[in-house]
């Protein structure tokens, strides 16, 4: 019986099949932080200079707004939320859709997307609810703030409030099978779009904390619901420049495989919008390199161009996957799992790779990871492991087989081979490895003369230290800078 009552009290967007998680668009109205099901957000547009008189007297109704030939009622819902009225209604208008009926509400700003566990939402109720009930039905905690969930169908059902039928052509174009919900955002001089389905959340203004994993590519970490999430320089990752120096930033958090999270620095969240697939133009082949994460272009009124990111490529990119594996909800102490008598350092992120055998090096020692170039100039100095030269970002960089440099079994470069760019402060060298495995938190520890790692290599091949992962496994430790000597 209680379950039936709970179901009846739930807004339409949370009933039915009850998916495990639900995506909400976040917005601010006055001092209130609110959320609304992304399926009910048709689009977000700048507030116009004025509205047409609706000729209808109803609480909260401000007038009519013209959008691509449709005249849609616009509401100020602050009175229904108990918020004080101000002269300015809001900077943006959210166009809401419920069963192909449209209505607009004013908001001060959109704050991106949050993905929440439906079962964990706190239901808000009143002892003597009105026939309609309050506009907010649930709440959740997000980025240090309490967020109230707006029920779009309750806004449409307010007494005396009109709505309009969505044009049939647009309704069909925006069905799930014919549209792709995109989060639109800006970063530097560029505008981008990414599939809303891979967005975990956006942090409007997050403090970037220093971390051992901080590099030119990784700007630091943010704390997201107890998870330490690496934040990358979005422009550097895309090969489109470098972001300005910043201690805090808006951050786009994407979900990666194995429940990992990865953050991308951005400037402004512009919109959350279902884009008809026919409106996304293919990226010209001669405009990007093969394997680029830029897959398409979306134009707003023929002016602003949004570069659409291919979420599948982003989710399978080796470097991004490795950074995502740095996200961690808990850090074990270095002493955990350490054998008696061993000396160990603090847990740090280590890159695990294969170069004639499995080994590990501090992530901070690797400036960049690139694919094995196809058009390098072969020098083939077998004695020192030198393979040749290639040009990267306008600089000639020597390629050295790490396995051959260490006098370990070497194999010809293959599809999984990668180049670790390592700098000694003056020059950069490319160390060729057979494949990348993972990034994991581990500690460097001194070992005895007879120690053998989990790969079967004696420690003396690479030095007097080994890397002990949090679960107790041992790997040979290598100082990549010393390998260049």
Coordinates of C-alpha atoms in Angstrom, one line a residue:
X1 CA 0.0 0.0 0.0
X2 CA 2.8 2.4 0.9
X3 CA 4.5 1.7 -2.4
X4 CA 1.3 2.5 -4.3
X5 CA 0.9 5.8 -2.5
X6 CA 4.6 6.6 -3.2
X7 CA 4.1 5.8 -6.9
X8 CA 1.0 8.0 -7.1
X9 CA 2.8 10.9 -5.4
X10 CA 5.7 10.7 -7.8
X11 CA 5.9 13.0 -10.9
X12 CA 5.4 11.4 -14.2
X13 CA 9.1 11.7 -15.1
X14 CA 10.0 9.4 -12.2
X15 CA 7.3 6.8 -12.7
X16 CA 7.0 3.9 -15.1
X17 CA 10.0 1.7 -15.6
X18 CA 12.0 3.7 -13.0
X19 CA 15.5 3.6 -14.6
X20 CA 18.3 3.2 -12.1
X21 CA 19.6 6.7 -12.9
X22 CA 18.0 9.8 -14.2
X23 CA 19.6 12.8 -15.9
X24 CA 18.5 16.2 -14.8
X25 CA 19.2 19.6 -16.3
X26 CA 20.4 22.0 -13.5
X27 CA 19.2 25.6 -13.4
X28 CA 19.2 28.5 -11.0
X29 CA 16.2 30.7 -10.3
X30 CA 17.0 33.4 -7.8
X31 CA 18.7 31.7 -4.9
X32 CA 17.1 28.3 -5.6
X33 CA 19.0 25.5 -7.3
X34 CA 16.6 23.3 -9.3
X35 CA 16.6 20.3 -11.5
X36 CA 14.3 19.1 -14.3
X37 CA 14.3 15.9 -16.3
X38 CA 16.3 16.5 -19.5
X39 CA 13.6 14.7 -21.5
X40 CA 11.3 17.6 -20.6
X41 CA 13.8 20.3 -21.7
X42 CA 13.2 21.0 -25.4
X43 CA 15.8 23.8 -25.6
X44 CA 17.2 26.8 -23.8
X45 CA 17.3 30.2 -25.4
X46 CA 18.3 33.8 -24.4
X47 CA 15.4 35.8 -22.8
X48 CA 13.9 38.2 -25.3
X49 CA 13.7 42.0 -24.7
X50 CA 10.0 41.9 -24.4
X51 CA 6.9 39.6 -24.5
X52 CA 3.5 39.9 -26.2
X53 CA 0.5 40.3 -23.9
X54 CA -1.3 36.9 -23.6
X55 CA -4.7 38.5 -22.8
X56 CA -5.0 35.9 -19.9
X57 CA -4.8 36.7 -16.2
X58 CA -3.1 33.9 -14.4
X59 CA -0.6 33.8 -11.5
X60 CA 2.9 33.7 -12.9
X61 CA 2.0 34.1 -16.6
X62 CA 4.2 36.8 -18.1
X63 CA 3.2 36.8 -21.8
X64 CA 3.8 35.1 -25.1
X65 CA 7.2 34.3 -26.7
X66 CA 7.7 33.7 -30.4
X67 CA 10.0 30.9 -31.3
X68 CA 10.4 29.8 -35.0
X69 CA 6.8 30.6 -35.8
X70 CA 5.3 29.1 -32.6
X71 CA 3.8 31.4 -29.9
X72 CA 4.5 29.9 -26.5
X73 CA 3.3 31.1 -23.0
X74 CA 6.1 32.2 -20.7
X75 CA 6.0 31.9 -16.9
X76 CA 7.8 33.3 -13.9
X77 CA 7.5 30.5 -11.4
X78 CA 9.2 32.3 -8.5
X79 CA 5.9 33.0 -6.7
X80 CA 5.1 29.3 -6.7
X81 CA 8.6 28.6 -5.3
X82 CA 8.3 31.1 -2.5
X83 CA 11.0 33.3 -4.0
X84 CA 10.9 37.1 -4.0
X85 CA 10.0 38.9 -7.2
X86 CA 12.5 41.1 -9.0
X87 CA 12.3 43.5 -11.9
X88 CA 14.2 41.2 -14.2
X89 CA 12.6 37.8 -14.9
X90 CA 15.7 35.9 -15.9
X91 CA 18.5 35.7 -18.4
X92 CA 17.3 32.6 -20.2
X93 CA 14.1 30.8 -21.1
X94 CA 13.7 27.1 -20.8
X95 CA 11.2 25.6 -23.4
X96 CA 9.6 22.6 -21.6
X97 CA 7.8 19.8 -23.3
X98 CA 5.2 17.4 -21.7
X99 CA 3.4 15.1 -24.1
X100 CA 4.0 17.4 -27.0
X101 CA 2.6 20.4 -25.2
X102 CA 5.0 23.4 -24.8
X103 CA 5.4 26.1 -22.1
X104 CA 8.4 28.3 -21.2
X105 CA 9.8 29.3 -17.8
X106 CA 12.3 32.0 -16.9
X107 CA 15.6 31.1 -15.3
X108 CA 18.7 33.0 -14.3
X109 CA 21.2 30.4 -15.7
X110 CA 21.6 26.7 -16.6
X111 CA 24.2 24.8 -14.7
X112 CA 24.6 21.7 -16.9
X113 CA 23.6 18.1 -16.2
X114 CA 23.5 15.8 -13.1
X115 CA 23.0 12.0 -13.2
X116 CA 21.4 10.8 -10.0
X117 CA 20.2 7.5 -8.6
X118 CA 16.4 7.6 -8.8
X119 CA 16.0 5.4 -5.7
X120 CA 18.2 7.8 -3.7
X121 CA 16.0 10.9 -4.4
X122 CA 14.4 12.3 -1.3
X123 CA 10.6 12.7 -1.7
X124 CA 9.2 16.1 -0.7
X125 CA 5.6 16.1 0.5
X126 CA 3.1 18.2 2.5
X127 CA 0.6 17.0 5.0
X128 CA -2.4 18.6 3.2
X129 CA -1.3 18.9 -0.5
X130 CA -3.4 21.0 -2.9
X131 CA -5.1 19.2 -5.7
X132 CA -2.1 20.1 -8.0
X133 CA 0.6 19.7 -5.4
X134 CA 3.8 21.6 -5.1
X135 CA 6.0 22.2 -8.2
X136 CA 9.0 20.5 -6.5
X137 CA 8.6 16.9 -5.7
X138 CA 12.0 15.5 -4.7
X139 CA 15.5 16.7 -3.8
X140 CA 19.1 15.5 -3.9
X141 CA 22.6 16.7 -2.9
X142 CA 24.9 17.7 -5.7
X143 CA 28.3 19.5 -5.6
X144 CA 27.7 20.7 -2.1
X145 CA 24.2 22.1 -2.7
X146 CA 20.7 20.8 -2.2
X147 CA 18.8 20.6 -5.5
X148 CA 15.0 20.5 -5.8
X149 CA 13.4 18.6 -8.6
X150 CA 10.8 20.5 -10.6
X151 CA 7.9 18.4 -12.1
X152 CA 7.3 19.8 -15.6
X153 CA 3.8 18.3 -15.9
X154 CA 2.8 20.2 -12.7
X155 CA 3.8 23.5 -14.3
X156 CA 1.6 22.8 -17.3
X157 CA -1.3 21.8 -15.0
X158 CA -1.3 25.1 -13.0
X159 CA -4.7 26.7 -12.9
X160 CA -5.4 29.1 -15.9
X161 CA -2.0 28.5 -17.5
X162 CA -2.2 27.9 -21.3
X163 CA 0.2 25.8 -23.3
X164 CA 0.6 25.2 -27.0
X165 CA 0.9 22.0 -29.1
X166 CA 4.4 21.3 -30.4
X167 CA 4.5 21.5 -34.2
X168 CA 4.2 17.9 -35.5
X169 CA 7.3 18.1 -37.6
X170 CA 9.5 19.3 -34.7
X171 CA 7.9 16.7 -32.4
X172 CA 8.8 13.9 -34.8
X173 CA 12.3 15.3 -35.4
X174 CA 13.0 15.4 -31.6
X175 CA 11.9 11.9 -30.7
X176 CA 14.6 9.7 -29.2
X177 CA 15.1 7.8 -32.4
X178 CA 15.6 10.9 -34.5
X179 CA 17.4 13.3 -32.2
X180 CA 20.6 13.3 -30.2
X181 CA 20.5 15.2 -26.8
X182 CA 23.6 17.3 -26.6
X183 CA 25.2 19.4 -23.9
X184 CA 26.5 22.5 -25.6
X185 CA 29.4 24.4 -24.0
X186 CA 32.3 26.8 -24.7
X187 CA 36.0 26.3 -24.1
X188 CA 38.4 29.0 -25.0
X189 CA 37.5 30.4 -28.5
X190 CA 35.6 27.2 -29.4
X191 CA 32.1 25.9 -28.9
X192 CA 31.5 22.1 -28.5
X193 CA 28.7 19.6 -28.1
X194 CA 28.8 16.3 -26.4
X195 CA 26.2 13.5 -26.0
X196 CA 24.2 14.1 -22.8
X197 CA 24.1 10.4 -22.3
X198 CA 27.8 10.2 -21.2
X199 CA 27.6 13.3 -19.0
X200 CA 27.8 12.6 -15.3
X201 CA 27.5 16.2 -14.2
X202 CA 28.9 19.7 -14.6
X203 CA 30.5 21.6 -11.8
X204 CA 29.8 25.3 -12.4
X205 CA 32.9 26.7 -10.6
X206 CA 35.1 24.1 -9.0
X207 CA 38.4 24.6 -7.2
X208 CA 41.2 22.7 -9.0
X209 CA 43.3 21.0 -6.3
X210 CA 47.0 20.2 -6.8
X211 CA 47.7 16.5 -7.1
X212 CA 50.7 14.2 -7.9
X213 CA 48.9 13.4 -11.2
X214 CA 49.1 17.1 -12.3
X215 CA 50.8 17.5 -15.6
X216 CA 50.6 19.8 -18.6
X217 CA 47.5 17.9 -19.7
X218 CA 45.9 17.3 -16.2
X219 CA 45.2 20.6 -14.5
X220 CA 44.5 19.0 -11.1
X221 CA 41.6 17.2 -9.5
X222 CA 38.2 18.1 -8.1
X223 CA 36.2 16.3 -5.4
X224 CA 32.9 15.0 -6.9
X225 CA 30.7 13.3 -4.3
X226 CA 33.7 11.9 -2.6
X227 CA 35.5 10.9 -5.8
X228 CA 38.8 12.5 -6.8
X229 CA 38.3 13.3 -10.5
X230 CA 41.2 14.3 -12.7
X231 CA 40.4 17.5 -14.8
X232 CA 42.1 17.8 -18.2
X233 CA 43.0 20.7 -20.4
X234 CA 40.2 20.2 -23.0
X235 CA 41.9 22.2 -25.7
X236 CA 45.3 20.4 -25.2
X237 CA 43.5 17.0 -25.3
X238 CA 41.8 18.0 -28.6
X239 CA 45.0 19.4 -30.1
X240 CA 43.4 22.8 -30.4
X241 CA 45.6 24.9 -28.2
X242 CA 46.1 25.4 -24.4
X243 CA 43.7 26.8 -21.8
X244 CA 44.7 29.9 -19.9
X245 CA 46.2 29.3 -16.5
X246 CA 43.4 28.8 -13.9
X247 CA 43.0 27.8 -10.3
X248 CA 39.3 27.1 -10.7
X249 CA 37.1 26.2 -13.6
X250 CA 33.7 25.0 -14.7
X251 CA 34.1 21.3 -15.3
X252 CA 32.3 18.8 -17.5
X253 CA 32.4 15.3 -15.8
X254 CA 32.0 12.3 -18.2
X255 CA 31.3 8.7 -17.2
X256 CA 33.9 6.2 -18.4
X257 CA 34.0 2.4 -18.4
X258 CA 34.3 0.6 -15.0
X259 CA 32.4 3.4 -13.2
X260 CA 35.3 5.8 -13.7
X261 CA 34.9 9.6 -14.1
X262 CA 37.0 12.1 -16.0
X263 CA 36.7 15.9 -16.0
X264 CA 37.2 18.4 -18.8
X265 CA 37.7 22.1 -18.1
X266 CA 35.3 24.4 -19.8
X267 CA 34.2 28.0 -19.7
X268 CA 30.4 28.1 -20.0
X269 CA 27.5 25.6 -20.3
X270 CA 25.3 27.1 -23.1
X271 CA 22.4 24.7 -23.5
X272 CA 21.0 21.2 -23.1
X273 CA 19.2 20.5 -26.4
X274 CA 17.9 17.5 -28.4
X275 CA 19.4 18.0 -31.8
X276 CA 17.7 16.3 -34.9
X277 CA 20.2 14.0 -36.4
X278 CA 19.7 15.6 -39.8
X279 CA 20.9 19.0 -38.3
X280 CA 24.3 17.6 -37.3
X281 CA 26.6 18.0 -40.3
X282 CA 29.4 15.5 -40.9
X283 CA 33.0 16.8 -40.2
X284 CA 34.8 17.1 -43.5
X285 CA 37.5 14.4 -43.8
X286 CA 40.2 16.9 -44.9
X287 CA 39.5 19.1 -41.8
X288 CA 40.6 16.6 -39.1
X289 CA 43.0 13.7 -38.7
X290 CA 41.9 10.1 -38.8
X291 CA 40.6 9.0 -35.4
X292 CA 39.8 12.6 -34.3
X293 CA 37.2 13.0 -31.6
X294 CA 35.5 15.7 -33.7
X295 CA 32.7 13.9 -35.6
X296 CA 30.3 16.7 -36.7
X297 CA 29.2 20.3 -36.7
X298 CA 26.0 21.8 -35.5
X299 CA 25.1 25.3 -36.5
X300 CA 22.8 27.6 -34.5
X301 CA 20.9 29.9 -36.9
X302 CA 23.9 29.6 -39.3
X303 CA 26.2 31.6 -37.0
X304 CA 27.6 29.9 -34.0
X305 CA 29.2 26.5 -34.9
X306 CA 29.4 23.8 -32.3
X307 CA 32.0 21.1 -32.9
X308 CA 30.3 17.8 -31.9
X309 CA 32.5 15.3 -30.0
X310 CA 32.3 11.6 -30.8
X311 CA 31.6 10.0 -27.4
X312 CA 32.6 6.5 -28.6
X313 CA 36.1 7.7 -29.7
X314 CA 36.5 9.6 -26.4
X315 CA 35.4 6.5 -24.4
X316 CA 38.0 4.3 -26.2
X317 CA 41.0 6.7 -26.4
X318 CA 43.9 5.1 -24.6
X319 CA 45.2 8.3 -23.0
X320 CA 41.7 9.4 -21.8
X321 CA 41.0 5.9 -20.5
X322 CA 44.2 5.9 -18.5
X323 CA 43.4 9.3 -17.0
X324 CA 39.9 8.1 -16.1
X325 CA 41.4 5.2 -14.2
X326 CA 43.0 7.8 -11.9
X327 CA 39.6 8.7 -10.5
X328 CA 39.4 7.1 -7.0
X329 CA 36.8 7.1 -4.3
X330 CA 39.2 5.9 -1.6
X331 CA 43.0 5.8 -1.2
X332 CA 44.6 3.0 0.8
X333 CA 47.6 3.7 2.8
X334 CA 51.0 2.8 1.4
X335 CA 51.5 0.4 4.3
X336 CA 48.6 -1.8 3.4
X337 CA 49.8 -5.0 1.9
X338 CA 53.5 -4.2 2.4
X339 CA 55.7 -7.1 3.4
X340 CA 57.5 -6.8 6.8
X341 CA 60.8 -5.0 6.6
X342 CA 60.0 -3.2 3.3
X343 CA 60.3 0.5 3.0
X344 CA 57.6 2.2 0.9
X345 CA 56.6 5.7 -0.3
X346 CA 53.1 7.3 -0.5
X347 CA 50.6 6.0 -3.0
X348 CA 51.1 7.8 -6.4
X349 CA 49.7 7.2 -9.9
X350 CA 51.9 4.9 -11.9
X351 CA 51.6 4.1 -15.6
X352 CA 51.9 0.4 -16.2
X353 CA 53.1 -0.7 -19.7
X354 CA 54.9 -3.4 -21.5
X355 CA 58.3 -3.0 -23.0
X356 CA 59.8 -6.5 -23.2
X357 CA 58.0 -7.1 -20.0
X358 CA 55.5 -5.4 -17.6
X359 CA 56.9 -2.4 -15.7
X360 CA 55.7 0.8 -14.1
X361 CA 56.8 4.5 -14.1
X362 CA 55.3 7.6 -12.4
X363 CA 52.6 9.2 -14.5
X364 CA 54.2 12.6 -13.7
X365 CA 57.3 11.5 -15.6
X366 CA 55.4 11.1 -18.9
X367 CA 54.7 14.4 -20.7
X368 CA 52.5 13.0 -23.4
X369 CA 51.5 9.7 -24.9
X370 CA 51.1 9.4 -28.7
X371 CA 50.6 6.7 -31.3
X372 CA 53.5 5.1 -33.0
X373 CA 54.2 7.4 -36.1
X374 CA 54.1 5.7 -39.5
X375 CA 56.4 8.1 -41.3
X376 CA 59.4 8.4 -39.0
X377 CA 62.9 8.5 -40.5
X378 CA 64.7 5.2 -39.6
X379 CA 68.2 5.5 -38.0
X380 CA 68.2 2.0 -36.5
X381 CA 71.1 2.4 -34.1
X382 CA 70.6 -1.1 -32.5
X383 CA 73.3 -0.6 -29.8
X384 CA 71.4 2.2 -28.0
X385 CA 67.9 1.3 -29.1
X386 CA 67.5 4.3 -31.4
X387 CA 64.9 3.7 -34.0
X388 CA 64.7 7.0 -35.8
X389 CA 63.3 10.5 -35.8
X390 CA 59.7 11.9 -36.1
X391 CA 58.3 15.4 -36.0
X392 CA 55.7 16.2 -33.3
X393 CA 54.3 19.7 -32.8
X394 CA 57.0 21.2 -34.9
X395 CA 59.9 19.5 -33.1
X396 CA 62.1 16.6 -34.3
X397 CA 62.1 13.9 -31.6
X398 CA 64.2 10.8 -31.4
X399 CA 62.5 7.5 -31.1
X400 CA 64.1 4.9 -28.8
X401 CA 62.9 1.4 -28.2
X402 CA 62.7 1.1 -24.4
X403 CA 63.0 -2.7 -24.5
X404 CA 66.2 -2.6 -26.6
X405 CA 67.6 0.2 -24.4
X406 CA 67.1 -2.0 -21.4
X407 CA 68.4 -5.1 -23.2
X408 CA 65.1 -6.8 -22.9
X409 CA 63.3 -8.9 -25.6
X410 CA 62.1 -6.5 -28.2
X411 CA 59.3 -6.9 -30.8
X412 CA 58.7 -4.8 -33.9
X413 CA 56.2 -1.9 -33.4
X414 CA 52.6 -2.9 -33.8
X415 CA 49.1 -1.5 -33.6
X416 CA 49.2 -1.3 -29.8
X417 CA 52.6 0.3 -29.7
X418 CA 52.8 3.8 -28.1
X419 CA 55.4 6.5 -27.7
X420 CA 56.0 7.9 -24.2
X421 CA 57.3 11.5 -24.5
X422 CA 59.7 12.1 -21.7
X423 CA 61.6 15.4 -21.1
X424 CA 64.8 16.0 -19.1
X425 CA 64.0 19.7 -19.0
X426 CA 66.1 20.5 -22.1
X427 CA 65.1 18.0 -24.7
X428 CA 62.2 15.5 -25.3
X429 CA 62.7 11.9 -26.3
X430 CA 60.1 9.4 -27.5
X431 CA 60.3 6.0 -25.7
X432 CA 58.6 3.3 -27.8
X433 CA 56.7 0.7 -25.7
X434 CA 54.9 -2.5 -26.8
X435 CA 51.5 -1.5 -25.2
X436 CA 49.8 0.4 -22.4
X437 CA 48.1 -1.5 -19.6
X438 CA 46.6 0.8 -17.1
X439 CA 47.2 3.6 -14.5
X440 CA 47.0 2.6 -10.9
X441 CA 47.8 3.9 -7.4
X442 CA 51.0 2.3 -6.1
X443 CA 54.0 3.0 -4.0
X444 CA 57.7 2.6 -4.7
X445 CA 59.5 0.3 -2.3
X446 CA 63.0 -1.0 -1.8
X447 CA 63.5 -4.8 -2.2
X448 CA 66.0 -7.4 -1.3
X449 CA 68.5 -8.9 -3.8
X450 CA 66.4 -12.0 -4.5
X451 CA 63.1 -10.2 -5.1
X452 CA 61.0 -11.2 -8.1
X453 CA 58.1 -9.3 -9.4
X454 CA 54.7 -10.6 -10.6
X455 CA 56.0 -10.6 -14.2
X456 CA 58.8 -13.0 -13.4
X457 CA 61.6 -10.4 -14.0
X458 CA 64.4 -10.1 -11.4
X459 CA 64.4 -6.6 -10.0
X460 CA 68.1 -6.2 -10.8
X461 CA 67.2 -5.7 -14.5
X462 CA 65.7 -2.3 -13.8
X463 CA 67.2 -1.2 -10.4
X464 CA 66.8 -1.5 -6.7
X465 CA 63.2 -0.5 -6.4
X466 CA 59.8 -2.0 -7.3
X467 CA 56.3 -0.7 -7.4
X468 CA 53.7 -2.3 -5.1
X469 CA 50.1 -1.7 -6.1
X470 CA 47.4 -1.2 -3.5
X471 CA 46.4 -4.9 -3.8
X472 CA 50.0 -6.0 -3.1
X473 CA 51.2 -6.9 -6.6
X474 CA 54.8 -6.1 -7.5
X475 CA 56.1 -4.5 -10.7
X476 CA 59.5 -3.4 -11.8
X477 CA 60.0 0.3 -11.2
X478 CA 61.7 2.3 -14.0
X479 CA 63.0 5.9 -13.9
X480 CA 62.3 7.0 -17.5
X481 CA 64.7 9.9 -17.2
X482 CA 67.6 7.6 -16.3
X483 CA 66.6 5.4 -19.2
X484 CA 67.5 8.3 -21.5
X485 CA 71.0 8.6 -20.1

